[in-house]
Amino acid sequence: MDQYKNMITRQRKWMFYLLALFVLGWGFTPFTRIFLGLLLGTALSFYNLWVMQRKIDRFGQAVSHGGRPAGIGTFTRLATAALAVIIAMRFEEYFHLMAVILGLMTTYVVIMIDFALFRNTDEQKEVR
């Protein structure tokens, strides 16, 4: 369980770094629509990551205690993505739609990169 907590912390940290990078890009480059779109999509993607991690933790606890596990929040994540697209379409002068969609996918990219980078180190810690 300690490895899971470490993974959650790493993923959240990377999402904060990306959000900070997009804020800097919005403030210091002429591509404000693109960076605002990335910022909106990534912020809601970060919310989706938080919801997914919380639901998976509750799911694991329910299974380990012999209870009936609840869902993992798929509908909530889909509704959040739809909200991001609706906001981007409503305020086209501020948000670039494709950037919002790319921002929504950042959680999954962060999860894959985290897995690729830290898979071997976690396996080595298990062996010790």
mmCIF file of N, CA, C and O in Angstrom, residues 22-124:
data_model
loop_
_atom_site.group_PDB
_atom_site.id
_atom_site.type_symbol
_atom_site.label_atom_id
_atom_site.label_comp_id
_atom_site.label_asym_id
_atom_site.label_seq_id
_atom_site.Cartn_x
_atom_site.Cartn_y
_atom_site.Cartn_z
ATOM 1 N N PHE A 22 1.845 25.539 -17.601
ATOM 2 C CA PHE A 22 0.818 26.122 -18.467
ATOM 3 C C PHE A 22 0.451 27.541 -18.022
ATOM 4 O O PHE A 22 0.160 28.393 -18.856
ATOM 5 N N VAL A 23 0.485 27.802 -16.733
ATOM 6 C CA VAL A 23 0.243 29.166 -16.249
ATOM 7 C C VAL A 23 1.359 30.088 -16.740
ATOM 8 O O VAL A 23 1.094 31.204 -17.197
ATOM 9 N N LEU A 24 2.592 29.617 -16.661
ATOM 10 C CA LEU A 24 3.713 30.420 -17.172
ATOM 11 C C LEU A 24 3.591 30.643 -18.676
ATOM 12 O O LEU A 24 3.862 31.741 -19.172
ATOM 13 N N GLY A 25 3.196 29.610 -19.399
ATOM 14 C CA GLY A 25 2.999 29.749 -20.842
ATOM 15 C C GLY A 25 1.894 30.733 -21.171
ATOM 16 O O GLY A 25 2.007 31.524 -22.117
ATOM 17 N N TRP A 26 0.835 30.718 -20.396
ATOM 18 C CA TRP A 26 -0.269 31.654 -20.598
ATOM 19 C C TRP A 26 0.175 33.083 -20.311
ATOM 20 O O TRP A 26 -0.179 34.019 -21.027
ATOM 21 N N GLY A 27 0.975 33.257 -19.282
ATOM 22 C CA GLY A 27 1.376 34.598 -18.888
ATOM 23 C C GLY A 27 2.486 35.206 -19.706
ATOM 24 O O GLY A 27 2.557 36.428 -19.848
ATOM 25 N N PHE A 28 3.357 34.380 -20.273
ATOM 26 C CA PHE A 28 4.566 34.912 -20.901
ATOM 27 C C PHE A 28 4.707 34.616 -22.391
ATOM 28 O O PHE A 28 5.752 34.916 -22.962
ATOM 29 N N THR A 29 3.722 34.013 -23.011
ATOM 30 C CA THR A 29 3.799 33.763 -24.451
ATOM 31 C C THR A 29 2.588 34.388 -25.144
ATOM 32 O O THR A 29 1.584 34.686 -24.500
ATOM 33 N N PRO A 30 2.672 34.577 -26.452
ATOM 34 C CA PRO A 30 1.520 35.128 -27.170
ATOM 35 C C PRO A 30 0.410 34.101 -27.445
ATOM 36 O O PRO A 30 -0.618 34.440 -28.012
ATOM 37 N N PHE A 31 0.597 32.846 -27.037
ATOM 38 C CA PHE A 31 -0.374 31.785 -27.315
ATOM 39 C C PHE A 31 -1.344 31.616 -26.148
ATOM 40 O O PHE A 31 -1.503 30.524 -25.594
ATOM 41 N N THR A 32 -2.025 32.700 -25.798
ATOM 42 C CA THR A 32 -2.875 32.671 -24.602
ATOM 43 C C THR A 32 -4.039 31.706 -24.739
ATOM 44 O O THR A 32 -4.366 31.005 -23.778
ATOM 45 N N ARG A 33 -4.674 31.642 -25.909
ATOM 46 C CA ARG A 33 -5.814 30.728 -26.085
ATOM 47 C C ARG A 33 -5.388 29.279 -25.912
ATOM 48 O O ARG A 33 -6.093 28.478 -25.284
ATOM 49 N N ILE A 34 -4.241 28.941 -26.465
ATOM 50 C CA ILE A 34 -3.766 27.557 -26.378
ATOM 51 C C ILE A 34 -3.444 27.200 -24.936
ATOM 52 O O ILE A 34 -3.856 26.155 -24.428
ATOM 53 N N PHE A 35 -2.707 28.076 -24.257
ATOM 54 C CA PHE A 35 -2.337 27.757 -22.882
ATOM 55 C C PHE A 35 -3.526 27.815 -21.933
ATOM 56 O O PHE A 35 -3.579 27.047 -20.969
ATOM 57 N N LEU A 36 -4.484 28.696 -22.186
ATOM 58 C CA LEU A 36 -5.704 28.675 -21.361
ATOM 59 C C LEU A 36 -6.491 27.389 -21.595
ATOM 60 O O LEU A 36 -7.062 26.825 -20.659
ATOM 61 N N GLY A 37 -6.524 26.919 -22.833
ATOM 62 C CA GLY A 37 -7.180 25.645 -23.124
ATOM 63 C C GLY A 37 -6.475 24.489 -22.436
ATOM 64 O O GLY A 37 -7.126 23.620 -21.838
ATOM 65 N N LEU A 38 -5.142 24.478 -22.509
ATOM 66 C CA LEU A 38 -4.389 23.438 -21.812
ATOM 67 C C LEU A 38 -4.602 23.524 -20.305
ATOM 68 O O LEU A 38 -4.733 22.504 -19.623
ATOM 69 N N LEU A 39 -4.665 24.743 -19.795
ATOM 70 C CA LEU A 39 -4.870 24.941 -18.364
ATOM 71 C C LEU A 39 -6.245 24.441 -17.921
ATOM 72 O O LEU A 39 -6.365 23.731 -16.914
ATOM 73 N N LEU A 40 -7.280 24.783 -18.681
ATOM 74 C CA LEU A 40 -8.628 24.308 -18.354
ATOM 75 C C LEU A 40 -8.706 22.787 -18.421
ATOM 76 O O LEU A 40 -9.192 22.133 -17.494
ATOM 77 N N GLY A 41 -8.221 22.215 -19.512
ATOM 78 C CA GLY A 41 -8.270 20.761 -19.666
ATOM 79 C C GLY A 41 -7.452 20.035 -18.615
ATOM 80 O O GLY A 41 -7.895 19.032 -18.050
ATOM 81 N N THR A 42 -6.280 20.550 -18.306
ATOM 82 C CA THR A 42 -5.419 19.891 -17.323
ATOM 83 C C THR A 42 -5.969 20.050 -15.913
ATOM 84 O O THR A 42 -5.865 19.132 -15.093
ATOM 85 N N ALA A 43 -6.562 21.192 -15.612
ATOM 86 C CA ALA A 43 -7.156 21.378 -14.281
ATOM 87 C C ALA A 43 -8.302 20.391 -14.065
ATOM 88 O O ALA A 43 -8.394 19.754 -13.003
ATOM 89 N N LEU A 44 -9.147 20.234 -15.063
ATOM 90 C CA LEU A 44 -10.245 19.269 -14.921
ATOM 91 C C LEU A 44 -9.725 17.832 -14.995
ATOM 92 O O LEU A 44 -10.279 16.936 -14.360
ATOM 93 N N SER A 45 -8.650 17.623 -15.731
ATOM 94 C CA SER A 45 -8.024 16.314 -15.766
ATOM 95 C C SER A 45 -7.422 15.971 -14.400
ATOM 96 O O SER A 45 -7.482 14.825 -13.952
ATOM 97 N N PHE A 46 -6.848 16.978 -13.747
ATOM 98 C CA PHE A 46 -6.309 16.775 -12.403
ATOM 99 C C PHE A 46 -7.432 16.434 -11.420
ATOM 100 O O PHE A 46 -7.273 15.567 -10.559
ATOM 101 N N TYR A 47 -8.577 17.086 -11.559
ATOM 102 C CA TYR A 47 -9.742 16.741 -10.748
ATOM 103 C C TYR A 47 -10.156 15.289 -11.014
ATOM 104 O O TYR A 47 -10.465 14.540 -10.081
ATOM 105 N N ASN A 48 -10.156 14.890 -12.282
ATOM 106 C CA ASN A 48 -10.497 13.507 -12.636
ATOM 107 C C ASN A 48 -9.512 12.523 -12.017
ATOM 108 O O ASN A 48 -9.901 11.444 -11.559
ATOM 109 N N LEU A 49 -8.224 12.883 -12.010
ATOM 110 C CA LEU A 49 -7.212 12.025 -11.391
ATOM 111 C C LEU A 49 -7.488 11.875 -9.902
ATOM 112 O O LEU A 49 -7.441 10.766 -9.363
ATOM 113 N N TRP A 50 -7.804 12.976 -9.248
ATOM 114 C CA TRP A 50 -8.098 12.943 -7.816
ATOM 115 C C TRP A 50 -9.315 12.061 -7.527
ATOM 116 O O TRP A 50 -9.292 11.239 -6.605
ATOM 117 N N VAL A 51 -10.370 12.221 -8.324
ATOM 118 C CA VAL A 51 -11.580 11.402 -8.146
ATOM 119 C C VAL A 51 -11.265 9.930 -8.381
ATOM 120 O O VAL A 51 -11.675 9.064 -7.598
ATOM 121 N N MET A 52 -10.518 9.636 -9.436
ATOM 122 C CA MET A 52 -10.204 8.249 -9.755
ATOM 123 C C MET A 52 -9.352 7.617 -8.652
ATOM 124 O O MET A 52 -9.618 6.483 -8.231
ATOM 125 N N GLN A 53 -8.357 8.335 -8.150
ATOM 126 C CA GLN A 53 -7.512 7.780 -7.093
ATOM 127 C C GLN A 53 -8.309 7.547 -5.813
ATOM 128 O O GLN A 53 -8.133 6.533 -5.137
ATOM 129 N N ARG A 54 -9.194 8.476 -5.473
ATOM 130 C CA ARG A 54 -10.014 8.334 -4.282
ATOM 131 C C ARG A 54 -10.967 7.143 -4.415
ATOM 132 O O ARG A 54 -11.129 6.346 -3.487
ATOM 133 N N LYS A 55 -11.585 6.998 -5.591
ATOM 134 C CA LYS A 55 -12.531 5.888 -5.793
ATOM 135 C C LYS A 55 -11.810 4.544 -5.800
ATOM 136 O O LYS A 55 -12.336 3.555 -5.275
ATOM 137 N N ILE A 56 -10.612 4.499 -6.388
ATOM 138 C CA ILE A 56 -9.858 3.247 -6.404
ATOM 139 C C ILE A 56 -9.434 2.862 -4.992
ATOM 140 O O ILE A 56 -9.460 1.677 -4.622
ATOM 141 N N ASP A 57 -9.061 3.848 -4.184
ATOM 142 C CA ASP A 57 -8.707 3.571 -2.792
ATOM 143 C C ASP A 57 -9.913 2.998 -2.043
ATOM 144 O O ASP A 57 -9.791 2.003 -1.320
ATOM 145 N N ARG A 58 -11.074 3.615 -2.209
ATOM 146 C CA ARG A 58 -12.293 3.097 -1.565
ATOM 147 C C ARG A 58 -12.664 1.719 -2.099
ATOM 148 O O ARG A 58 -13.129 0.861 -1.348
ATOM 149 N N PHE A 59 -12.466 1.503 -3.400
ATOM 150 C CA PHE A 59 -12.742 0.213 -4.020
ATOM 151 C C PHE A 59 -11.873 -0.869 -3.379
ATOM 152 O O PHE A 59 -12.356 -1.939 -3.004
ATOM 153 N N GLY A 60 -10.575 -0.582 -3.247
ATOM 154 C CA GLY A 60 -9.655 -1.545 -2.643
ATOM 155 C C GLY A 60 -9.980 -1.836 -1.192
ATOM 156 O O GLY A 60 -9.897 -2.984 -0.742
ATOM 157 N N GLN A 61 -10.370 -0.815 -0.446
ATOM 158 C CA GLN A 61 -10.736 -1.030 0.949
ATOM 159 C C GLN A 61 -12.002 -1.867 1.070
ATOM 160 O O GLN A 61 -12.096 -2.733 1.940
ATOM 161 N N ALA A 62 -12.960 -1.632 0.193
ATOM 162 C CA ALA A 62 -14.200 -2.420 0.231
ATOM 163 C C ALA A 62 -13.920 -3.875 -0.091
ATOM 164 O O ALA A 62 -14.459 -4.784 0.562
ATOM 165 N N VAL A 63 -13.076 -4.127 -1.066
ATOM 166 C CA VAL A 63 -12.752 -5.504 -1.435
ATOM 167 C C VAL A 63 -11.975 -6.190 -0.321
ATOM 168 O O VAL A 63 -12.242 -7.351 0.009
ATOM 169 N N SER A 64 -11.032 -5.476 0.293
ATOM 170 C CA SER A 64 -10.221 -6.103 1.347
ATOM 171 C C SER A 64 -11.034 -6.387 2.612
ATOM 172 O O SER A 64 -10.711 -7.309 3.349
ATOM 173 N N HIS A 65 -12.085 -5.629 2.850
ATOM 174 C CA HIS A 65 -12.924 -5.868 4.020
ATOM 175 C C HIS A 65 -14.130 -6.750 3.710
ATOM 176 O O HIS A 65 -14.998 -6.937 4.556
ATOM 177 N N GLY A 66 -14.200 -7.272 2.494
ATOM 178 C CA GLY A 66 -15.267 -8.184 2.128
ATOM 179 C C GLY A 66 -16.576 -7.516 1.783
ATOM 180 O O GLY A 66 -17.598 -8.176 1.657
ATOM 181 N N GLY A 67 -16.573 -6.213 1.614
ATOM 182 C CA GLY A 67 -17.791 -5.492 1.265
ATOM 183 C C GLY A 67 -18.022 -5.464 -0.234
ATOM 184 O O GLY A 67 -17.228 -5.983 -1.020
ATOM 185 N N ARG A 68 -19.115 -4.867 -0.598
ATOM 186 C CA ARG A 68 -19.440 -4.738 -2.014
ATOM 187 C C ARG A 68 -18.847 -3.419 -2.520
ATOM 188 O O ARG A 68 -19.221 -2.349 -2.041
ATOM 189 N N PRO A 69 -17.936 -3.484 -3.481
ATOM 190 C CA PRO A 69 -17.297 -2.250 -3.960
ATOM 191 C C PRO A 69 -18.233 -1.421 -4.833
ATOM 192 O O PRO A 69 -19.044 -1.948 -5.583
ATOM 193 N N ALA A 70 -18.116 -0.109 -4.717
ATOM 194 C CA ALA A 70 -18.865 0.808 -5.565
ATOM 195 C C ALA A 70 -18.084 1.015 -6.866
ATOM 196 O O ALA A 70 -16.968 0.526 -7.025
ATOM 197 N N GLY A 71 -18.659 1.764 -7.776
ATOM 198 C CA GLY A 71 -17.985 2.033 -9.039
ATOM 199 C C GLY A 71 -16.768 2.914 -8.853
ATOM 200 O O GLY A 71 -16.481 3.421 -7.769
ATOM 201 N N ILE A 72 -16.036 3.124 -9.941
ATOM 202 C CA ILE A 72 -14.814 3.916 -9.861
ATOM 203 C C ILE A 72 -14.976 5.301 -10.457
ATOM 204 O O ILE A 72 -13.995 5.974 -10.759
ATOM 205 N N GLY A 73 -16.201 5.767 -10.633
ATOM 206 C CA GLY A 73 -16.427 7.155 -11.018
ATOM 207 C C GLY A 73 -16.292 7.461 -12.494
ATOM 208 O O GLY A 73 -15.945 8.577 -12.851
ATOM 209 N N THR A 74 -16.582 6.507 -13.349
ATOM 210 C CA THR A 74 -16.462 6.729 -14.786
ATOM 211 C C THR A 74 -17.413 7.818 -15.265
ATOM 212 O O THR A 74 -17.025 8.692 -16.042
ATOM 213 N N PHE A 75 -18.650 7.795 -14.790
ATOM 214 C CA PHE A 75 -19.616 8.797 -15.219
ATOM 215 C C PHE A 75 -19.176 10.198 -14.807
ATOM 216 O O PHE A 75 -19.310 11.156 -15.570
ATOM 217 N N THR A 76 -18.634 10.326 -13.613
ATOM 218 C CA THR A 76 -18.155 11.626 -13.138
ATOM 219 C C THR A 76 -17.042 12.154 -14.033
ATOM 220 O O THR A 76 -17.016 13.338 -14.389
ATOM 221 N N ARG A 77 -16.120 11.282 -14.407
ATOM 222 C CA ARG A 77 -15.007 11.709 -15.271
ATOM 223 C C ARG A 77 -15.502 12.089 -16.659
ATOM 224 O O ARG A 77 -15.030 13.066 -17.246
ATOM 225 N N LEU A 78 -16.462 11.354 -17.186
ATOM 226 C CA LEU A 78 -17.014 11.698 -18.503
ATOM 227 C C LEU A 78 -17.783 13.013 -18.448
ATOM 228 O O LEU A 78 -17.697 13.835 -19.366
ATOM 229 N N ALA A 79 -18.530 13.234 -17.368
ATOM 230 C CA ALA A 79 -19.267 14.489 -17.225
ATOM 231 C C ALA A 79 -18.316 15.673 -17.095
ATOM 232 O O ALA A 79 -18.576 16.760 -17.644
ATOM 233 N N THR A 80 -17.211 15.494 -16.414
ATOM 234 C CA THR A 80 -16.220 16.559 -16.284
ATOM 235 C C THR A 80 -15.608 16.891 -17.640
ATOM 236 O O THR A 80 -15.401 18.070 -17.968
ATOM 237 N N ALA A 81 -15.317 15.874 -18.423
ATOM 238 C CA ALA A 81 -14.778 16.106 -19.764
ATOM 239 C C ALA A 81 -15.794 16.838 -20.638
ATOM 240 O O ALA A 81 -15.435 17.763 -21.387
ATOM 241 N N ALA A 82 -17.052 16.462 -20.532
ATOM 242 C CA ALA A 82 -18.090 17.153 -21.305
ATOM 243 C C ALA A 82 -18.212 18.605 -20.859
ATOM 244 O O ALA A 82 -18.380 19.504 -21.703
ATOM 245 N N LEU A 83 -18.104 18.854 -19.570
ATOM 246 C CA LEU A 83 -18.146 20.222 -19.058
ATOM 247 C C LEU A 83 -16.995 21.058 -19.623
ATOM 248 O O LEU A 83 -17.195 22.214 -20.020
ATOM 249 N N ALA A 84 -15.817 20.486 -19.686
ATOM 250 C CA ALA A 84 -14.660 21.202 -20.235
ATOM 251 C C ALA A 84 -14.897 21.566 -21.696
ATOM 252 O O ALA A 84 -14.606 22.695 -22.122
ATOM 253 N N VAL A 85 -15.432 20.644 -22.470
ATOM 254 C CA VAL A 85 -15.690 20.911 -23.888
ATOM 255 C C VAL A 85 -16.787 21.969 -24.041
ATOM 256 O O VAL A 85 -16.685 22.865 -24.892
ATOM 257 N N ILE A 86 -17.810 21.898 -23.216
ATOM 258 C CA ILE A 86 -18.887 22.903 -23.282
ATOM 259 C C ILE A 86 -18.348 24.296 -22.952
ATOM 260 O O ILE A 86 -18.662 25.270 -23.636
ATOM 261 N N ILE A 87 -17.516 24.383 -21.928
ATOM 262 C CA ILE A 87 -16.918 25.683 -21.575
ATOM 263 C C ILE A 87 -16.064 26.199 -22.719
ATOM 264 O O ILE A 87 -16.124 27.381 -23.080
ATOM 265 N N ALA A 88 -15.255 25.318 -23.312
ATOM 266 C CA ALA A 88 -14.377 25.734 -24.417
ATOM 267 C C ALA A 88 -15.187 26.177 -25.631
ATOM 268 O O ALA A 88 -14.804 27.131 -26.321
ATOM 269 N N MET A 89 -16.297 25.512 -25.901
ATOM 270 C CA MET A 89 -17.113 25.895 -27.053
ATOM 271 C C MET A 89 -17.900 27.172 -26.783
ATOM 272 O O MET A 89 -18.133 27.959 -27.695
ATOM 273 N N ARG A 90 -18.290 27.374 -25.543
ATOM 274 C CA ARG A 90 -19.045 28.575 -25.197
ATOM 275 C C ARG A 90 -18.163 29.827 -25.211
ATOM 276 O O ARG A 90 -18.584 30.893 -25.603
ATOM 277 N N PHE A 91 -16.935 29.684 -24.775
ATOM 278 C CA PHE A 91 -16.002 30.804 -24.703
ATOM 279 C C PHE A 91 -14.826 30.584 -25.652
ATOM 280 O O PHE A 91 -13.663 30.533 -25.233
ATOM 281 N N GLU A 92 -15.131 30.471 -26.943
ATOM 282 C CA GLU A 92 -14.102 30.187 -27.952
ATOM 283 C C GLU A 92 -13.031 31.263 -28.043
ATOM 284 O O GLU A 92 -11.909 30.985 -28.450
ATOM 285 N N GLU A 93 -13.389 32.479 -27.664
ATOM 286 C CA GLU A 93 -12.409 33.564 -27.759
ATOM 287 C C GLU A 93 -11.314 33.433 -26.699
ATOM 288 O O GLU A 93 -10.261 34.045 -26.822
ATOM 289 N N TYR A 94 -11.543 32.616 -25.665
ATOM 290 C CA TYR A 94 -10.563 32.439 -24.591
ATOM 291 C C TYR A 94 -9.860 31.079 -24.621
ATOM 292 O O TYR A 94 -8.710 30.980 -24.203
ATOM 293 N N PHE A 95 -10.569 30.047 -25.051
ATOM 294 C CA PHE A 95 -10.038 28.682 -24.973
ATOM 295 C C PHE A 95 -9.946 28.051 -26.353
ATOM 296 O O PHE A 95 -10.882 28.122 -27.148
ATOM 297 N N HIS A 96 -8.840 27.395 -26.622
ATOM 298 C CA HIS A 96 -8.655 26.634 -27.852
ATOM 299 C C HIS A 96 -9.172 25.217 -27.588
ATOM 300 O O HIS A 96 -8.699 24.532 -26.671
ATOM 301 N N LEU A 97 -10.147 24.775 -28.396
ATOM 302 C CA LEU A 97 -10.832 23.506 -28.136
ATOM 303 C C LEU A 97 -9.881 22.308 -28.161
ATOM 304 O O LEU A 97 -9.929 21.447 -27.277
ATOM 305 N N MET A 98 -9.000 22.242 -29.144
ATOM 306 C CA MET A 98 -8.076 21.101 -29.221
ATOM 307 C C MET A 98 -7.106 21.094 -28.037
ATOM 308 O O MET A 98 -6.725 20.035 -27.547
ATOM 309 N N ALA A 99 -6.734 22.273 -27.558
ATOM 310 C CA ALA A 99 -5.857 22.345 -26.385
ATOM 311 C C ALA A 99 -6.587 21.838 -25.140
ATOM 312 O O ALA A 99 -5.981 21.176 -24.291
ATOM 313 N N VAL A 100 -7.878 22.131 -25.037
ATOM 314 C CA VAL A 100 -8.661 21.615 -23.906
ATOM 315 C C VAL A 100 -8.704 20.091 -23.960
ATOM 316 O O VAL A 100 -8.503 19.416 -22.936
ATOM 317 N N ILE A 101 -8.922 19.554 -25.132
ATOM 318 C CA ILE A 101 -8.981 18.092 -25.280
ATOM 319 C C ILE A 101 -7.626 17.467 -24.957
ATOM 320 O O ILE A 101 -7.553 16.445 -24.264
ATOM 321 N N LEU A 102 -6.545 18.079 -25.415
ATOM 322 C CA LEU A 102 -5.209 17.580 -25.063
ATOM 323 C C LEU A 102 -4.967 17.684 -23.562
ATOM 324 O O LEU A 102 -4.374 16.787 -22.954
ATOM 325 N N GLY A 103 -5.423 18.765 -22.955
ATOM 326 C CA GLY A 103 -5.290 18.917 -21.513
ATOM 327 C C GLY A 103 -6.054 17.854 -20.745
ATOM 328 O O GLY A 103 -5.597 17.383 -19.700
ATOM 329 N N LEU A 104 -7.205 17.466 -21.253
ATOM 330 C CA LEU A 104 -7.982 16.410 -20.596
ATOM 331 C C LEU A 104 -7.247 15.069 -20.602
ATOM 332 O O LEU A 104 -7.474 14.225 -19.734
ATOM 333 N N MET A 105 -6.368 14.875 -21.568
ATOM 334 C CA MET A 105 -5.640 13.612 -21.672
ATOM 335 C C MET A 105 -4.353 13.591 -20.859
ATOM 336 O O MET A 105 -3.693 12.552 -20.776
ATOM 337 N N THR A 106 -3.969 14.700 -20.252
ATOM 338 C CA THR A 106 -2.680 14.747 -19.565
ATOM 339 C C THR A 106 -2.595 13.776 -18.384
ATOM 340 O O THR A 106 -1.516 13.248 -18.110
ATOM 341 N N THR A 107 -3.691 13.542 -17.706
ATOM 342 C CA THR A 107 -3.660 12.582 -16.593
ATOM 343 C C THR A 107 -3.185 11.220 -17.057
ATOM 344 O O THR A 107 -2.348 10.590 -16.414
ATOM 345 N N TYR A 108 -3.704 10.778 -18.180
ATOM 346 C CA TYR A 108 -3.357 9.438 -18.652
ATOM 347 C C TYR A 108 -1.916 9.386 -19.128
ATOM 348 O O TYR A 108 -1.234 8.372 -18.938
ATOM 349 N N VAL A 109 -1.425 10.472 -19.696
ATOM 350 C CA VAL A 109 -0.017 10.533 -20.096
ATOM 351 C C VAL A 109 0.874 10.504 -18.851
ATOM 352 O O VAL A 109 1.882 9.789 -18.817
ATOM 353 N N VAL A 110 0.496 11.258 -17.828
ATOM 354 C CA VAL A 110 1.260 11.267 -16.571
ATOM 355 C C VAL A 110 1.268 9.880 -15.938
ATOM 356 O O VAL A 110 2.303 9.410 -15.462
ATOM 357 N N ILE A 111 0.141 9.185 -15.944
ATOM 358 C CA ILE A 111 0.070 7.837 -15.379
ATOM 359 C C ILE A 111 0.992 6.889 -16.141
ATOM 360 O O ILE A 111 1.736 6.102 -15.535
ATOM 361 N N MET A 112 0.987 6.966 -17.472
ATOM 362 C CA MET A 112 1.846 6.078 -18.267
ATOM 363 C C MET A 112 3.323 6.384 -18.064
ATOM 364 O O MET A 112 4.146 5.466 -17.942
ATOM 365 N N ILE A 113 3.675 7.656 -18.015
ATOM 366 C CA ILE A 113 5.077 8.024 -17.807
ATOM 367 C C ILE A 113 5.527 7.605 -16.412
ATOM 368 O O ILE A 113 6.633 7.079 -16.237
ATOM 369 N N ASP A 114 4.682 7.814 -15.416
ATOM 370 C CA ASP A 114 5.013 7.402 -14.053
ATOM 371 C C ASP A 114 5.231 5.894 -13.997
ATOM 372 O O ASP A 114 6.182 5.429 -13.365
ATOM 373 N N PHE A 115 4.388 5.145 -14.655
ATOM 374 C CA PHE A 115 4.541 3.690 -14.672
ATOM 375 C C PHE A 115 5.856 3.294 -15.336
ATOM 376 O O PHE A 115 6.595 2.450 -14.821
ATOM 377 N N ALA A 116 6.163 3.918 -16.480
ATOM 378 C CA ALA A 116 7.384 3.559 -17.207
ATOM 379 C C ALA A 116 8.642 3.925 -16.417
ATOM 380 O O ALA A 116 9.614 3.165 -16.414
ATOM 381 N N LEU A 117 8.628 5.054 -15.742
ATOM 382 C CA LEU A 117 9.825 5.497 -15.028
ATOM 383 C C LEU A 117 10.046 4.777 -13.710
ATOM 384 O O LEU A 117 11.186 4.504 -13.334
ATOM 385 N N PHE A 118 8.983 4.457 -12.997
ATOM 386 C CA PHE A 118 9.132 3.954 -11.642
ATOM 387 C C PHE A 118 8.760 2.487 -11.473
ATOM 388 O O PHE A 118 8.780 1.978 -10.364
ATOM 389 N N ARG A 119 8.469 1.799 -12.551
ATOM 390 C CA ARG A 119 8.133 0.378 -12.458
ATOM 391 C C ARG A 119 9.321 -0.419 -11.933
ATOM 392 O O ARG A 119 9.187 -1.219 -11.022
ATOM 393 N N ASN A 120 10.497 -0.203 -12.502
ATOM 394 C CA ASN A 120 11.664 -0.986 -12.096
ATOM 395 C C ASN A 120 12.113 -0.654 -10.682
ATOM 396 O O ASN A 120 12.513 -1.535 -9.934
ATOM 397 N N THR A 121 12.057 0.604 -10.280
ATOM 398 C CA THR A 121 12.495 0.953 -8.930
ATOM 399 C C THR A 121 11.555 0.374 -7.881
ATOM 400 O O THR A 121 12.010 -0.052 -6.826
ATOM 401 N N ASP A 122 10.257 0.331 -8.161
ATOM 402 C CA ASP A 122 9.313 -0.258 -7.213
ATOM 403 C C ASP A 122 9.494 -1.767 -7.112
ATOM 404 O O ASP A 122 9.376 -2.340 -6.038
ATOM 405 N N GLU A 123 9.803 -2.415 -8.235
ATOM 406 C CA GLU A 123 10.032 -3.853 -8.210
ATOM 407 C C GLU A 123 11.296 -4.178 -7.426
ATOM 408 O O GLU A 123 11.348 -5.164 -6.693
ATOM 409 N N GLN A 124 12.328 -3.353 -7.543
ATOM 410 C CA GLN A 124 13.555 -3.584 -6.817
ATOM 411 C C GLN A 124 13.351 -3.399 -5.317
ATOM 412 O O GLN A 124 13.934 -4.094 -4.507
#
